[in-house]
């Protein structure tokens, strides 16, 4: 989903103002492991789409191969990625005199990536051993904030066929990045993908800021 708006306005011959904004949001399922490579390891006559009596894909459709069904593995976890992007821009040009003009630009760019990984309690982790998962949840948020601003003044002079132009400009750039990861393990309640039911919870935050001008 996305949204975009553009506005331009002119006041007489001396002032021009423009603004634009854009926002998008998308979500997709993440792959677990390397399913396409795993498909190459199976014999062509193995039915990976076979289901058990409960309507679930079979974890090990070929017991002689000791391979986990990539379709089953993909369905046994709930791993998603959500991306959001917001862009905004404002421009202004003020020309009070034919030889003098002022320009200003302000732009903003924000990007968010949200990763949610969930393995339910009791999910088998191997076809070679009885080693069910205790349940795990991982939530990671990556945020990038970029703000740019510039102001300039232009003076123009004419002498015969010669045109001289002088521009003075000031620029400011700020870039902020933040990565927050929270993980919960040993989920005490089945089929509840929430950190509140995790017996063990850990978190990590990595901020970074850069300013120039």
PDB file of C-alpha atoms in Angstrom:
ATOM      1  CA  UNK A   1       0.000   0.000   0.000  1.00  0.00           C
ATOM      2  CA  UNK A   2       1.244   3.487  -0.771  1.00  0.00           C
ATOM      3  CA  UNK A   3       0.110   7.092  -0.652  1.00  0.00           C
ATOM      4  CA  UNK A   4       1.486  10.144  -2.464  1.00  0.00           C
ATOM      5  CA  UNK A   5       0.609  13.841  -2.524  1.00  0.00           C
ATOM      6  CA  UNK A   6       2.193  16.795  -4.372  1.00  0.00           C
ATOM      7  CA  UNK A   7       1.423  20.490  -3.881  1.00  0.00           C
ATOM      8  CA  UNK A   8       2.801  23.495  -5.766  1.00  0.00           C
ATOM      9  CA  UNK A   9       1.816  27.096  -5.187  1.00  0.00           C
ATOM     10  CA  UNK A  10       2.977  30.390  -6.655  1.00  0.00           C
ATOM     11  CA  UNK A  11       2.344  33.811  -5.144  1.00  0.00           C
ATOM     12  CA  UNK A  12       2.862  36.468  -7.755  1.00  0.00           C
ATOM     13  CA  UNK A  13       6.270  36.469  -9.387  1.00  0.00           C
ATOM     14  CA  UNK A  14       8.348  36.490  -6.216  1.00  0.00           C
ATOM     15  CA  UNK A  15       7.427  33.354  -4.241  1.00  0.00           C
ATOM     16  CA  UNK A  16       7.204  29.687  -5.213  1.00  0.00           C
ATOM     17  CA  UNK A  17       6.388  26.977  -2.649  1.00  0.00           C
ATOM     18  CA  UNK A  18       6.268  23.243  -3.255  1.00  0.00           C
ATOM     19  CA  UNK A  19       5.651  20.219  -1.039  1.00  0.00           C
ATOM     20  CA  UNK A  20       5.462  16.479  -1.582  1.00  0.00           C
ATOM     21  CA  UNK A  21       4.889  13.468   0.633  1.00  0.00           C
ATOM     22  CA  UNK A  22       5.005   9.708   0.075  1.00  0.00           C
ATOM     23  CA  UNK A  23       4.298   6.737   2.330  1.00  0.00           C
ATOM     24  CA  UNK A  24       4.405   3.021   1.565  1.00  0.00           C
ATOM     25  CA  UNK A  25       3.905  -0.120   3.601  1.00  0.00           C
ATOM     26  CA  UNK A  26       4.432  -3.761   2.612  1.00  0.00           C
ATOM     27  CA  UNK A  27       4.553  -7.123   4.357  1.00  0.00           C
ATOM     28  CA  UNK A  28       5.855 -10.502   3.224  1.00  0.00           C
ATOM     29  CA  UNK A  29       6.467 -13.957   4.630  1.00  0.00           C
ATOM     30  CA  UNK A  30      10.125 -14.772   5.196  1.00  0.00           C
ATOM     31  CA  UNK A  31      11.592 -18.092   4.125  1.00  0.00           C
ATOM     32  CA  UNK A  32      12.892 -20.426   6.816  1.00  0.00           C
ATOM     33  CA  UNK A  33      16.166 -22.139   5.990  1.00  0.00           C
ATOM     34  CA  UNK A  34      16.965 -22.787   2.311  1.00  0.00           C
ATOM     35  CA  UNK A  35      13.776 -24.355   0.909  1.00  0.00           C
ATOM     36  CA  UNK A  36      14.734 -24.145  -2.780  1.00  0.00           C
ATOM     37  CA  UNK A  37      18.053 -25.887  -2.178  1.00  0.00           C
ATOM     38  CA  UNK A  38      16.328 -28.535  -0.045  1.00  0.00           C
ATOM     39  CA  UNK A  39      13.932 -29.320  -2.888  1.00  0.00           C
ATOM     40  CA  UNK A  40      16.879 -30.401  -5.039  1.00  0.00           C
ATOM     41  CA  UNK A  41      17.813 -33.078  -2.494  1.00  0.00           C
ATOM     42  CA  UNK A  42      14.542 -34.980  -2.796  1.00  0.00           C
ATOM     43  CA  UNK A  43      13.806 -37.699  -5.309  1.00  0.00           C
ATOM     44  CA  UNK A  44      11.295 -36.531  -7.948  1.00  0.00           C
ATOM     45  CA  UNK A  45       8.686 -39.104  -6.910  1.00  0.00           C
ATOM     46  CA  UNK A  46       8.445 -37.911  -3.260  1.00  0.00           C
ATOM     47  CA  UNK A  47       5.144 -36.168  -2.567  1.00  0.00           C
ATOM     48  CA  UNK A  48       6.083 -33.108  -0.509  1.00  0.00           C
ATOM     49  CA  UNK A  49       2.471 -31.952  -0.553  1.00  0.00           C
ATOM     50  CA  UNK A  50       1.202 -35.006   1.327  1.00  0.00           C
ATOM     51  CA  UNK A  51      -0.708 -34.270   4.548  1.00  0.00           C
ATOM     52  CA  UNK A  52      -1.486 -36.238   7.692  1.00  0.00           C
ATOM     53  CA  UNK A  53      -4.900 -37.015   9.144  1.00  0.00           C
ATOM     54  CA  UNK A  54      -5.065 -33.554  10.731  1.00  0.00           C
ATOM     55  CA  UNK A  55      -4.468 -31.794   7.426  1.00  0.00           C
ATOM     56  CA  UNK A  56      -0.872 -30.784   8.218  1.00  0.00           C
ATOM     57  CA  UNK A  57       2.080 -31.264   5.900  1.00  0.00           C
ATOM     58  CA  UNK A  58       4.287 -34.213   6.835  1.00  0.00           C
ATOM     59  CA  UNK A  59       7.651 -33.266   8.333  1.00  0.00           C
ATOM     60  CA  UNK A  60       9.491 -36.265   6.855  1.00  0.00           C
ATOM     61  CA  UNK A  61       7.677 -37.536   3.735  1.00  0.00           C
ATOM     62  CA  UNK A  62      10.603 -39.841   2.820  1.00  0.00           C
ATOM     63  CA  UNK A  63      11.946 -41.567   5.925  1.00  0.00           C
ATOM     64  CA  UNK A  64      14.850 -43.096   3.992  1.00  0.00           C
ATOM     65  CA  UNK A  65      16.285 -39.663   3.114  1.00  0.00           C
ATOM     66  CA  UNK A  66      16.422 -38.143   6.622  1.00  0.00           C
ATOM     67  CA  UNK A  67      15.386 -34.772   5.166  1.00  0.00           C
ATOM     68  CA  UNK A  68      12.934 -32.252   6.553  1.00  0.00           C
ATOM     69  CA  UNK A  69      10.116 -31.234   4.245  1.00  0.00           C
ATOM     70  CA  UNK A  70      10.745 -27.537   3.391  1.00  0.00           C
ATOM     71  CA  UNK A  71       7.005 -26.986   2.889  1.00  0.00           C
ATOM     72  CA  UNK A  72       6.310 -28.317   6.388  1.00  0.00           C
ATOM     73  CA  UNK A  73       9.116 -26.187   7.856  1.00  0.00           C
ATOM     74  CA  UNK A  74       7.774 -23.042   6.215  1.00  0.00           C
ATOM     75  CA  UNK A  75       4.305 -23.668   7.606  1.00  0.00           C
ATOM     76  CA  UNK A  76       5.463 -24.608  11.107  1.00  0.00           C
ATOM     77  CA  UNK A  77       6.889 -21.131  11.762  1.00  0.00           C
ATOM     78  CA  UNK A  78       5.433 -17.659  11.411  1.00  0.00           C
ATOM     79  CA  UNK A  79       8.190 -15.353  10.173  1.00  0.00           C
ATOM     80  CA  UNK A  80       7.229 -12.032   8.588  1.00  0.00           C
ATOM     81  CA  UNK A  81       8.924  -8.833   7.467  1.00  0.00           C
ATOM     82  CA  UNK A  82       7.150  -5.466   7.372  1.00  0.00           C
ATOM     83  CA  UNK A  83       8.681  -2.477   5.575  1.00  0.00           C
ATOM     84  CA  UNK A  84       7.586   1.143   5.807  1.00  0.00           C
ATOM     85  CA  UNK A  85       8.969   4.194   4.030  1.00  0.00           C
ATOM     86  CA  UNK A  86       8.059   7.849   4.496  1.00  0.00           C
ATOM     87  CA  UNK A  87       9.416  10.674   2.327  1.00  0.00           C
ATOM     88  CA  UNK A  88       8.647  14.394   2.647  1.00  0.00           C
ATOM     89  CA  UNK A  89      10.061  17.393   0.845  1.00  0.00           C
ATOM     90  CA  UNK A  90       9.431  21.156   1.031  1.00  0.00           C
ATOM     91  CA  UNK A  91      10.989  23.722  -1.310  1.00  0.00           C
ATOM     92  CA  UNK A  92      10.740  27.493  -1.405  1.00  0.00           C
ATOM     93  CA  UNK A  93      12.109  30.160  -3.743  1.00  0.00           C
ATOM     94  CA  UNK A  94      11.814  33.854  -2.880  1.00  0.00           C
ATOM     95  CA  UNK A  95      12.905  36.424  -5.466  1.00  0.00           C
ATOM     96  CA  UNK A  96      12.216  39.945  -4.148  1.00  0.00           C
ATOM     97  CA  UNK A  97      14.478  41.526  -6.777  1.00  0.00           C
ATOM     98  CA  UNK A  98      15.471  40.571 -10.294  1.00  0.00           C
ATOM     99  CA  UNK A  99      19.093  40.107  -9.192  1.00  0.00           C
ATOM    100  CA  UNK A 100      18.462  38.519  -5.776  1.00  0.00           C
ATOM    101  CA  UNK A 101      16.858  35.194  -4.844  1.00  0.00           C
ATOM    102  CA  UNK A 102      16.666  32.938  -1.777  1.00  0.00           C
ATOM    103  CA  UNK A 103      16.156  29.178  -1.926  1.00  0.00           C
ATOM    104  CA  UNK A 104      15.314  26.728   0.838  1.00  0.00           C
ATOM    105  CA  UNK A 105      14.962  22.954   0.755  1.00  0.00           C
ATOM    106  CA  UNK A 106      13.917  20.650   3.600  1.00  0.00           C
ATOM    107  CA  UNK A 107      13.693  16.885   3.044  1.00  0.00           C
ATOM    108  CA  UNK A 108      12.940  13.955   5.347  1.00  0.00           C
ATOM    109  CA  UNK A 109      13.413  10.245   4.762  1.00  0.00           C
ATOM    110  CA  UNK A 110      12.393   7.547   7.243  1.00  0.00           C
ATOM    111  CA  UNK A 111      12.657   3.796   6.704  1.00  0.00           C
ATOM    112  CA  UNK A 112      11.417   1.084   9.087  1.00  0.00           C
ATOM    113  CA  UNK A 113      11.997  -2.657   8.850  1.00  0.00           C
ATOM    114  CA  UNK A 114      10.120  -4.863  11.328  1.00  0.00           C
ATOM    115  CA  UNK A 115      11.115  -8.525  11.550  1.00  0.00           C
ATOM    116  CA  UNK A 116       8.898 -10.932  13.524  1.00  0.00           C
ATOM    117  CA  UNK A 117      10.037 -14.547  13.927  1.00  0.00           C
ATOM    118  CA  UNK A 118       7.917 -17.040  15.857  1.00  0.00           C
ATOM    119  CA  UNK A 119       8.518 -20.748  16.493  1.00  0.00           C
ATOM    120  CA  UNK A 120       5.664 -22.330  18.496  1.00  0.00           C
ATOM    121  CA  UNK A 121       6.421 -24.438  21.534  1.00  0.00           C
ATOM    122  CA  UNK A 122       6.581 -28.138  20.651  1.00  0.00           C
ATOM    123  CA  UNK A 123       7.734 -27.618  17.036  1.00  0.00           C
ATOM    124  CA  UNK A 124      10.117 -30.471  16.088  1.00  0.00           C
ATOM    125  CA  UNK A 125      13.595 -29.150  15.290  1.00  0.00           C
ATOM    126  CA  UNK A 126      15.085 -32.263  13.711  1.00  0.00           C
ATOM    127  CA  UNK A 127      14.077 -35.451  11.912  1.00  0.00           C
ATOM    128  CA  UNK A 128      17.029 -37.275  13.493  1.00  0.00           C
ATOM    129  CA  UNK A 129      16.189 -36.706  17.159  1.00  0.00           C
ATOM    130  CA  UNK A 130      13.215 -36.030  19.410  1.00  0.00           C
ATOM    131  CA  UNK A 131      14.132 -32.420  20.138  1.00  0.00           C
ATOM    132  CA  UNK A 132      11.038 -30.182  20.149  1.00  0.00           C
ATOM    133  CA  UNK A 133      11.416 -26.432  20.476  1.00  0.00           C
ATOM    134  CA  UNK A 134      10.568 -24.749  23.752  1.00  0.00           C
ATOM    135  CA  UNK A 135       9.190 -21.882  21.680  1.00  0.00           C
ATOM    136  CA  UNK A 136      10.897 -18.683  20.599  1.00  0.00           C
ATOM    137  CA  UNK A 137       9.963 -15.157  19.564  1.00  0.00           C
ATOM    138  CA  UNK A 138      12.302 -12.594  18.028  1.00  0.00           C
ATOM    139  CA  UNK A 139      11.274  -9.035  17.213  1.00  0.00           C
ATOM    140  CA  UNK A 140      13.741  -6.736  15.480  1.00  0.00           C
ATOM    141  CA  UNK A 141      13.137  -3.108  14.493  1.00  0.00           C
ATOM    142  CA  UNK A 142      15.537  -1.196  12.253  1.00  0.00           C
ATOM    143  CA  UNK A 143      14.840   2.523  11.912  1.00  0.00           C
ATOM    144  CA  UNK A 144      16.645   5.056   9.747  1.00  0.00           C
ATOM    145  CA  UNK A 145      15.910   8.793  10.002  1.00  0.00           C
ATOM    146  CA  UNK A 146      17.537  11.189   7.540  1.00  0.00           C
ATOM    147  CA  UNK A 147      16.927  14.951   7.621  1.00  0.00           C
ATOM    148  CA  UNK A 148      18.495  17.341   5.096  1.00  0.00           C
ATOM    149  CA  UNK A 149      18.129  21.119   5.005  1.00  0.00           C
ATOM    150  CA  UNK A 150      19.758  23.739   2.820  1.00  0.00           C
ATOM    151  CA  UNK A 151      19.471  27.498   2.419  1.00  0.00           C
ATOM    152  CA  UNK A 152      21.091  29.453  -0.400  1.00  0.00           C
ATOM    153  CA  UNK A 153      21.284  33.015  -1.674  1.00  0.00           C
ATOM    154  CA  UNK A 154      21.998  33.867  -5.298  1.00  0.00           C
ATOM    155  CA  UNK A 155      23.064  37.276  -6.613  1.00  0.00           C
ATOM    156  CA  UNK A 156      23.109  37.870 -10.374  1.00  0.00           C
ATOM    157  CA  UNK A 157      24.720  40.759 -12.252  1.00  0.00           C
ATOM    158  CA  UNK A 158      24.862  41.665 -15.941  1.00  0.00           C
ATOM    159  CA  UNK A 159      27.560  43.704 -17.692  1.00  0.00           C
ATOM    160  CA  UNK A 160      27.080  43.752 -21.419  1.00  0.00           C
ATOM    161  CA  UNK A 161      27.154  40.176 -22.646  1.00  0.00           C
ATOM    162  CA  UNK A 162      28.703  39.018 -19.380  1.00  0.00           C
ATOM    163  CA  UNK A 163      26.576  37.487 -16.639  1.00  0.00           C
ATOM    164  CA  UNK A 164      28.061  37.005 -13.152  1.00  0.00           C
ATOM    165  CA  UNK A 165      26.425  34.880 -10.501  1.00  0.00           C
ATOM    166  CA  UNK A 166      27.372  34.450  -6.836  1.00  0.00           C
ATOM    167  CA  UNK A 167      25.770  31.726  -4.688  1.00  0.00           C
ATOM    168  CA  UNK A 168      26.152  31.317  -0.944  1.00  0.00           C
ATOM    169  CA  UNK A 169      24.832  28.087   0.568  1.00  0.00           C
ATOM    170  CA  UNK A 170      24.489  26.475   3.983  1.00  0.00           C
ATOM    171  CA  UNK A 171      23.750  22.750   4.345  1.00  0.00           C
ATOM    172  CA  UNK A 172      22.796  20.548   7.290  1.00  0.00           C
ATOM    173  CA  UNK A 173      22.501  16.748   7.240  1.00  0.00           C
ATOM    174  CA  UNK A 174      21.446  14.490  10.091  1.00  0.00           C
ATOM    175  CA  UNK A 175      21.341  10.701   9.905  1.00  0.00           C
ATOM    176  CA  UNK A 176      20.022   8.581  12.782  1.00  0.00           C
ATOM    177  CA  UNK A 177      19.953   4.780  12.866  1.00  0.00           C
ATOM    178  CA  UNK A 178      18.558   2.508  15.547  1.00  0.00           C
ATOM    179  CA  UNK A 179      18.396  -1.282  15.748  1.00  0.00           C
ATOM    180  CA  UNK A 180      16.364  -2.841  18.572  1.00  0.00           C
ATOM    181  CA  UNK A 181      16.183  -6.614  19.003  1.00  0.00           C
ATOM    182  CA  UNK A 182      14.103  -8.389  21.640  1.00  0.00           C
ATOM    183  CA  UNK A 183      14.102 -12.159  22.001  1.00  0.00           C
ATOM    184  CA  UNK A 184      11.974 -14.425  24.151  1.00  0.00           C
ATOM    185  CA  UNK A 185      12.490 -18.170  24.668  1.00  0.00           C
ATOM    186  CA  UNK A 186      10.818 -20.984  26.631  1.00  0.00           C
ATOM    187  CA  UNK A 187       7.239 -19.951  25.878  1.00  0.00           C
ATOM    188  CA  UNK A 188       4.999 -21.097  28.713  1.00  0.00           C
ATOM    189  CA  UNK A 189       1.746 -20.942  26.709  1.00  0.00           C
ATOM    190  CA  UNK A 190       1.265 -22.729  23.407  1.00  0.00           C
ATOM    191  CA  UNK A 191       0.139 -20.896  20.273  1.00  0.00           C
ATOM    192  CA  UNK A 192       0.470 -17.441  21.858  1.00  0.00           C
ATOM    193  CA  UNK A 193       3.056 -15.406  19.895  1.00  0.00           C
ATOM    194  CA  UNK A 194       3.657 -12.817  22.595  1.00  0.00           C
ATOM    195  CA  UNK A 195       6.785 -11.927  24.561  1.00  0.00           C
ATOM    196  CA  UNK A 196       4.780 -11.814  27.793  1.00  0.00           C
ATOM    197  CA  UNK A 197       4.587 -15.637  27.869  1.00  0.00           C
ATOM    198  CA  UNK A 198       8.363 -16.095  27.495  1.00  0.00           C
ATOM    199  CA  UNK A 199      10.238 -17.313  30.571  1.00  0.00           C
ATOM    200  CA  UNK A 200      13.495 -15.773  29.324  1.00  0.00           C
ATOM    201  CA  UNK A 201      13.676 -12.385  27.606  1.00  0.00           C
ATOM    202  CA  UNK A 202      16.699 -10.501  26.308  1.00  0.00           C
ATOM    203  CA  UNK A 203      17.045  -7.228  24.440  1.00  0.00           C
ATOM    204  CA  UNK A 204      19.648  -5.188  22.608  1.00  0.00           C
ATOM    205  CA  UNK A 205      19.652  -1.651  21.225  1.00  0.00           C
ATOM    206  CA  UNK A 206      22.212  -0.185  18.808  1.00  0.00           C
ATOM    207  CA  UNK A 207      21.770   3.563  18.180  1.00  0.00           C
ATOM    208  CA  UNK A 208      23.921   5.722  15.910  1.00  0.00           C
ATOM    209  CA  UNK A 209      23.714   9.401  14.931  1.00  0.00           C
ATOM    210  CA  UNK A 210      25.699  11.387  12.371  1.00  0.00           C
ATOM    211  CA  UNK A 211      25.339  15.155  11.880  1.00  0.00           C
ATOM    212  CA  UNK A 212      27.160  17.284   9.333  1.00  0.00           C
ATOM    213  CA  UNK A 213      26.776  20.780   8.017  1.00  0.00           C
TER     214      UNK A 213
END
